Amino acid sequence: MGAFDKAAGDELLATVFAGWVQDLALTVEELRSDGAVLRLPFSDKLCRDNGVVCGQALMSFADTAMVLAISAAAGGYLPMTTVDQTIHFLRPAARVDLLAAAQVVRLGRTMAFGSVSITAADGDRKPVALAQTAYALMRDGK
């Protein structure tokens, strides 16, 4: 796969993202040449008043998973910024770890596009949320 392996993914999670994203305690489950799977451990801190994981946490989870997927596809981390993220919340998630399977749809020189499916880690394959994403790649640091 190149230089971007699980150790590189773990390092990226620990160093590049804002502290509050690091507080989500995300872990890398899998890296492929065109994607990544991350785990979001359940926490009451992520829930709304009704015990359901909030949309803000799900959006951050999808965004972070896609950054790792793009890094895996590129063979290493590239500075990037989210240009667009559309997410559809399909069903509630309560008291369960979640998995985000991020797939790079197109990796260009200046833009990357992807999709993310968030499911419960308990084996229920029905999606909790689906996201479509676009990122500007800043290969020259700009």
PDB file of C-alpha atoms in Angstrom:
ATOM      1  CA  MET A   1       0.000   0.000   0.000  1.00  0.00           C
ATOM      2  CA  GLY A   2       2.920   2.358   0.338  1.00  0.00           C
ATOM      3  CA  ALA A   3       3.969   4.473   3.278  1.00  0.00           C
ATOM      4  CA  PHE A   4       0.504   5.203   4.670  1.00  0.00           C
ATOM      5  CA  ASP A   5      -0.255   2.271   6.983  1.00  0.00           C
ATOM      6  CA  LYS A   6      -2.140   1.896  10.275  1.00  0.00           C
ATOM      7  CA  ALA A   7       0.752   3.400  12.255  1.00  0.00           C
ATOM      8  CA  ALA A   8       0.734   6.446   9.949  1.00  0.00           C
ATOM      9  CA  GLY A   9      -3.052   6.687  10.324  1.00  0.00           C
ATOM     10  CA  ASP A  10      -2.790   6.565  14.109  1.00  0.00           C
ATOM     11  CA  GLU A  11      -0.087   9.250  14.005  1.00  0.00           C
ATOM     12  CA  LEU A  12      -2.267  11.436  11.780  1.00  0.00           C
ATOM     13  CA  LEU A  13      -5.189  11.143  14.202  1.00  0.00           C
ATOM     14  CA  ALA A  14      -2.914  12.151  17.081  1.00  0.00           C
ATOM     15  CA  THR A  15      -1.213  15.127  15.453  1.00  0.00           C
ATOM     16  CA  VAL A  16      -3.164  16.801  12.639  1.00  0.00           C
ATOM     17  CA  PHE A  17      -6.704  17.122  13.986  1.00  0.00           C
ATOM     18  CA  ALA A  18      -8.071  19.627  16.480  1.00  0.00           C
ATOM     19  CA  GLY A  19      -8.033  18.600  20.124  1.00  0.00           C
ATOM     20  CA  TRP A  20     -11.808  18.170  20.287  1.00  0.00           C
ATOM     21  CA  VAL A  21     -11.639  15.740  17.318  1.00  0.00           C
ATOM     22  CA  GLN A  22      -8.906  13.834  19.151  1.00  0.00           C
ATOM     23  CA  ASP A  23     -11.271  13.693  22.150  1.00  0.00           C
ATOM     24  CA  LEU A  24     -13.593  11.521  20.025  1.00  0.00           C
ATOM     25  CA  ALA A  25     -11.039   8.701  20.597  1.00  0.00           C
ATOM     26  CA  LEU A  26     -11.302   7.483  16.995  1.00  0.00           C
ATOM     27  CA  THR A  27      -9.290   4.424  16.009  1.00  0.00           C
ATOM     28  CA  VAL A  28      -8.171   3.120  12.636  1.00  0.00           C
ATOM     29  CA  GLU A  29      -9.780  -0.245  11.892  1.00  0.00           C
ATOM     30  CA  GLU A  30      -8.578  -0.635   8.308  1.00  0.00           C
ATOM     31  CA  LEU A  31      -6.705   1.234   5.584  1.00  0.00           C
ATOM     32  CA  ARG A  32      -6.907   0.335   1.893  1.00  0.00           C
ATOM     33  CA  SER A  33      -5.448   1.923  -1.208  1.00  0.00           C
ATOM     34  CA  ASP A  34      -8.806   3.624  -1.832  1.00  0.00           C
ATOM     35  CA  GLY A  35     -10.316   4.031   1.601  1.00  0.00           C
ATOM     36  CA  ALA A  36     -10.365   3.697   5.353  1.00  0.00           C
ATOM     37  CA  VAL A  37     -12.540   2.375   8.142  1.00  0.00           C
ATOM     38  CA  LEU A  38     -12.533   4.181  11.488  1.00  0.00           C
ATOM     39  CA  ARG A  39     -14.274   3.382  14.779  1.00  0.00           C
ATOM     40  CA  LEU A  40     -16.037   5.900  17.005  1.00  0.00           C
ATOM     41  CA  PRO A  41     -16.417   4.432  20.500  1.00  0.00           C
ATOM     42  CA  PHE A  42     -19.746   5.170  22.128  1.00  0.00           C
ATOM     43  CA  SER A  43     -19.732   7.891  24.775  1.00  0.00           C
ATOM     44  CA  ASP A  44     -22.594   9.580  26.593  1.00  0.00           C
ATOM     45  CA  LYS A  45     -20.729  12.860  25.888  1.00  0.00           C
ATOM     46  CA  LEU A  46     -21.661  12.484  22.211  1.00  0.00           C
ATOM     47  CA  CYS A  47     -25.372  12.131  22.849  1.00  0.00           C
ATOM     48  CA  ARG A  48     -28.252  14.514  22.704  1.00  0.00           C
ATOM     49  CA  ASP A  49     -30.713  14.631  25.589  1.00  0.00           C
ATOM     50  CA  ASN A  50     -32.485  11.559  24.205  1.00  0.00           C
ATOM     51  CA  GLY A  51     -29.421   9.258  24.291  1.00  0.00           C
ATOM     52  CA  VAL A  52     -28.832   9.348  20.530  1.00  0.00           C
ATOM     53  CA  VAL A  53     -25.389  10.185  19.100  1.00  0.00           C
ATOM     54  CA  CYS A  54     -25.684  13.754  17.803  1.00  0.00           C
ATOM     55  CA  GLY A  55     -25.377  14.767  14.177  1.00  0.00           C
ATOM     56  CA  GLN A  56     -22.393  17.016  14.864  1.00  0.00           C
ATOM     57  CA  ALA A  57     -20.383  14.011  16.091  1.00  0.00           C
ATOM     58  CA  LEU A  58     -21.425  11.965  13.046  1.00  0.00           C
ATOM     59  CA  MET A  59     -20.400  14.746  10.642  1.00  0.00           C
ATOM     60  CA  SER A  60     -17.002  15.114  12.317  1.00  0.00           C
ATOM     61  CA  PHE A  61     -16.570  11.341  12.248  1.00  0.00           C
ATOM     62  CA  ALA A  62     -17.318  11.169   8.503  1.00  0.00           C
ATOM     63  CA  ASP A  63     -15.019  14.118   7.747  1.00  0.00           C
ATOM     64  CA  THR A  64     -12.125  12.640   9.710  1.00  0.00           C
ATOM     65  CA  ALA A  65     -12.541   9.203   8.129  1.00  0.00           C
ATOM     66  CA  MET A  66     -12.416  10.759   4.679  1.00  0.00           C
ATOM     67  CA  VAL A  67      -9.167  12.612   5.440  1.00  0.00           C
ATOM     68  CA  LEU A  68      -7.585   9.271   6.312  1.00  0.00           C
ATOM     69  CA  ALA A  69      -9.051   7.631   3.203  1.00  0.00           C
ATOM     70  CA  ILE A  70      -7.605  10.367   0.972  1.00  0.00           C
ATOM     71  CA  SER A  71      -4.253  10.071   2.733  1.00  0.00           C
ATOM     72  CA  ALA A  72      -4.265   6.313   2.137  1.00  0.00           C
ATOM     73  CA  ALA A  73      -5.128   6.806  -1.538  1.00  0.00           C
ATOM     74  CA  ALA A  74      -2.408   9.446  -1.928  1.00  0.00           C
ATOM     75  CA  GLY A  75       0.217   7.312  -0.166  1.00  0.00           C
ATOM     76  CA  GLY A  76       0.599   9.874   2.610  1.00  0.00           C
ATOM     77  CA  TYR A  77      -1.014  12.875   4.234  1.00  0.00           C
ATOM     78  CA  LEU A  78      -1.646  15.943   2.110  1.00  0.00           C
ATOM     79  CA  PRO A  79      -2.802  19.204   3.632  1.00  0.00           C
ATOM     80  CA  MET A  80      -6.453  19.551   2.627  1.00  0.00           C
ATOM     81  CA  THR A  81      -9.598  21.392   3.515  1.00  0.00           C
ATOM     82  CA  THR A  82     -13.212  20.311   3.343  1.00  0.00           C
ATOM     83  CA  VAL A  83     -15.020  22.093   0.512  1.00  0.00           C
ATOM     84  CA  ASP A  84     -18.365  20.329   0.804  1.00  0.00           C
ATOM     85  CA  GLN A  85     -20.006  17.676   2.937  1.00  0.00           C
ATOM     86  CA  THR A  86     -23.569  16.515   2.510  1.00  0.00           C
ATOM     87  CA  ILE A  87     -24.821  14.005   5.034  1.00  0.00           C
ATOM     88  CA  HIS A  88     -28.076  12.139   5.336  1.00  0.00           C
ATOM     89  CA  PHE A  89     -29.024  10.845   8.774  1.00  0.00           C
ATOM     90  CA  LEU A  90     -30.943   7.635   8.181  1.00  0.00           C
ATOM     91  CA  ARG A  91     -31.588   6.215  11.640  1.00  0.00           C
ATOM     92  CA  PRO A  92     -30.598   6.901  15.245  1.00  0.00           C
ATOM     93  CA  ALA A  93     -27.546   5.351  16.880  1.00  0.00           C
ATOM     94  CA  ALA A  94     -27.677   4.837  20.629  1.00  0.00           C
ATOM     95  CA  ARG A  95     -25.308   3.031  22.974  1.00  0.00           C
ATOM     96  CA  VAL A  96     -23.198   1.444  20.237  1.00  0.00           C
ATOM     97  CA  ASP A  97     -19.774   2.002  18.705  1.00  0.00           C
ATOM     98  CA  LEU A  98     -19.922   3.202  15.117  1.00  0.00           C
ATOM     99  CA  LEU A  99     -17.853   2.447  12.021  1.00  0.00           C
ATOM    100  CA  ALA A 100     -17.206   4.906   9.196  1.00  0.00           C
ATOM    101  CA  ALA A 101     -16.238   3.284   5.894  1.00  0.00           C
ATOM    102  CA  ALA A 102     -14.756   6.063   3.744  1.00  0.00           C
ATOM    103  CA  GLN A 103     -14.228   5.436   0.033  1.00  0.00           C
ATOM    104  CA  VAL A 104     -12.294   7.724  -2.295  1.00  0.00           C
ATOM    105  CA  VAL A 105     -14.356   8.175  -5.458  1.00  0.00           C
ATOM    106  CA  ARG A 106     -11.865  10.403  -7.263  1.00  0.00           C
ATOM    107  CA  LEU A 107      -8.435  11.658  -6.290  1.00  0.00           C
ATOM    108  CA  GLY A 108      -7.244  14.461  -8.527  1.00  0.00           C
ATOM    109  CA  ARG A 109      -4.361  16.885  -8.303  1.00  0.00           C
ATOM    110  CA  THR A 110      -6.321  19.680  -6.626  1.00  0.00           C
ATOM    111  CA  MET A 111      -9.580  18.011  -5.528  1.00  0.00           C
ATOM    112  CA  ALA A 112     -10.682  14.740  -3.960  1.00  0.00           C
ATOM    113  CA  PHE A 113     -14.194  13.333  -3.734  1.00  0.00           C
ATOM    114  CA  GLY A 114     -15.508  10.571  -1.550  1.00  0.00           C
ATOM    115  CA  SER A 115     -18.374   8.850   0.166  1.00  0.00           C
ATOM    116  CA  VAL A 116     -18.737   7.639   3.725  1.00  0.00           C
ATOM    117  CA  SER A 117     -21.133   5.090   5.160  1.00  0.00           C
ATOM    118  CA  ILE A 118     -21.581   5.082   8.935  1.00  0.00           C
ATOM    119  CA  THR A 119     -22.928   1.875  10.469  1.00  0.00           C
ATOM    120  CA  ALA A 120     -23.262   0.389  13.938  1.00  0.00           C
ATOM    121  CA  ALA A 121     -20.301  -1.770  14.940  1.00  0.00           C
ATOM    122  CA  ASP A 122     -22.655  -4.405  16.367  1.00  0.00           C
ATOM    123  CA  GLY A 123     -23.077  -6.056  12.960  1.00  0.00           C
ATOM    124  CA  ASP A 124     -26.247  -4.254  11.866  1.00  0.00           C
ATOM    125  CA  ARG A 125     -25.418  -3.381   8.246  1.00  0.00           C
ATOM    126  CA  LYS A 126     -28.172  -0.756   7.839  1.00  0.00           C
ATOM    127  CA  PRO A 127     -26.497   2.652   7.540  1.00  0.00           C
ATOM    128  CA  VAL A 128     -26.898   5.212  10.300  1.00  0.00           C
ATOM    129  CA  ALA A 129     -25.722   7.983   7.950  1.00  0.00           C
ATOM    130  CA  LEU A 130     -24.352   8.472   4.437  1.00  0.00           C
ATOM    131  CA  ALA A 131     -22.077  11.363   3.482  1.00  0.00           C
ATOM    132  CA  GLN A 132     -20.738  12.722   0.186  1.00  0.00           C
ATOM    133  CA  THR A 133     -17.595  14.823   0.495  1.00  0.00           C
ATOM    134  CA  ALA A 134     -15.270  17.078  -1.480  1.00  0.00           C
ATOM    135  CA  TYR A 135     -11.830  18.352  -0.438  1.00  0.00           C
ATOM    136  CA  ALA A 136      -9.399  20.880  -1.850  1.00  0.00           C
ATOM    137  CA  LEU A 137      -5.896  19.415  -1.816  1.00  0.00           C
ATOM    138  CA  MET A 138      -3.143  21.850  -0.935  1.00  0.00           C
ATOM    139  CA  ARG A 139      -0.206  19.946  -2.354  1.00  0.00           C
ATOM    140  CA  ASP A 140       1.937  23.078  -2.312  1.00  0.00           C
ATOM    141  CA  GLY A 141       0.911  23.956   1.230  1.00  0.00           C
ATOM    142  CA  LYS A 142      -1.459  26.701   0.042  1.00  0.00           C
TER     143      LYS A 142
END
